[in-house]
Coordinates of C-alpha atoms in Angstrom, one line a residue:
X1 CA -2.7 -2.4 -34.6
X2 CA -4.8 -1.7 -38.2
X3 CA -2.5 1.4 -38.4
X4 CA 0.4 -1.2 -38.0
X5 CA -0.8 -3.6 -40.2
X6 CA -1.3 -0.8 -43.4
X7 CA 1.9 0.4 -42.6
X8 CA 0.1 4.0 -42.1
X9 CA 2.2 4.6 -38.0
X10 CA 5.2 6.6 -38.6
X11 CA 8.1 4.6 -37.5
X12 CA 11.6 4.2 -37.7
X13 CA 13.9 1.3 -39.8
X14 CA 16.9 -0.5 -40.2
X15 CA 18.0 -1.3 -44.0
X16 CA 19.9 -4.5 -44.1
X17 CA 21.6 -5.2 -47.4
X18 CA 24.6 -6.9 -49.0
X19 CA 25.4 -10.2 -48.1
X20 CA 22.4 -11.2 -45.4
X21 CA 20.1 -14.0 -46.1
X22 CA 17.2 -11.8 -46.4
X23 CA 17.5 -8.1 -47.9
X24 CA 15.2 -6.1 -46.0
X25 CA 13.9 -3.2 -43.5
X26 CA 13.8 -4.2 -39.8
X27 CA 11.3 -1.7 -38.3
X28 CA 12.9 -0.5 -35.0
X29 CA 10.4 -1.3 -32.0
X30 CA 9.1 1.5 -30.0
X31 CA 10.1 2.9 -27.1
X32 CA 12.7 0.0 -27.0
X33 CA 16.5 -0.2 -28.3
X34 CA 17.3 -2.8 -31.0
X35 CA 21.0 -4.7 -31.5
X36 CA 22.4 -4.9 -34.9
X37 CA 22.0 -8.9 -33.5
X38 CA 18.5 -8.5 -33.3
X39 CA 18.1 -7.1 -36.9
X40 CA 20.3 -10.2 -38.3
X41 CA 18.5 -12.9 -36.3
X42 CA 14.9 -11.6 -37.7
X43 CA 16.2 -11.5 -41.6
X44 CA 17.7 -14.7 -41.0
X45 CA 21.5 -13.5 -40.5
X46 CA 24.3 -13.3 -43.1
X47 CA 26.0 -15.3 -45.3
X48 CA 28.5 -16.8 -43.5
X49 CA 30.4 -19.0 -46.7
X50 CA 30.7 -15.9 -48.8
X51 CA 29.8 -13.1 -46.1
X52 CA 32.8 -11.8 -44.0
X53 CA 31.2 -10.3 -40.5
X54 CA 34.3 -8.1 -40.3
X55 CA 32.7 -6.1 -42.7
X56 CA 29.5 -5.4 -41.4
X57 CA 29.3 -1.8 -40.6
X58 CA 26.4 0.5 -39.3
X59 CA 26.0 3.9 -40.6
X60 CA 24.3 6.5 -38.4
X61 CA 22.7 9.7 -39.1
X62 CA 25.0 12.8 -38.6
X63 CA 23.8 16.3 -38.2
X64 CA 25.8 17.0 -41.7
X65 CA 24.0 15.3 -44.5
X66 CA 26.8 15.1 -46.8
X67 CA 28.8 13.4 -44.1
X68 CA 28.2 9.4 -43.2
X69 CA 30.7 8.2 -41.0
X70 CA 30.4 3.9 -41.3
X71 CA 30.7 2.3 -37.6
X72 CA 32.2 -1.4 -37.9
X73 CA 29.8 -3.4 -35.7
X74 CA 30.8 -6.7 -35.6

């Protein structure tokens, strides 16, 4: 838990950026799977007067580096 809490345990995150509430990094939990849902509620969602959730997109890694392919999520 000290590891945790001085950010020193290797881990895995979720950027969120654009038109959310709260721009941020959603640390992934361990050993468990995490919803694009879950990473909205805990920043405090998006902006839904100016934010269009059409345009929410997830972008993965790829085996190619030069190559991100956007997923639309929502």
């Amino acid at each position: 838990e000290t590891r945790l809490d001085l950010d020193a345990e290797a881990r895995d995150y979720v950027y969120l950026a654009g038109e959310v509430a709260i721009q941020d990094r959603f640390p992934l939990p361990y050993g468990r799977q995490a919803s694009l849902a879950d990473a909205l509620f805990e920043n405090g969602g998006f902006e839904t007067e100016t934010g269009n959730p059409s345009q929410i997109y997830v972008l993965r890694a790829n085996t190619d580096p030069t190559l991100v392919e956007p997923v639309v999520a929502w």
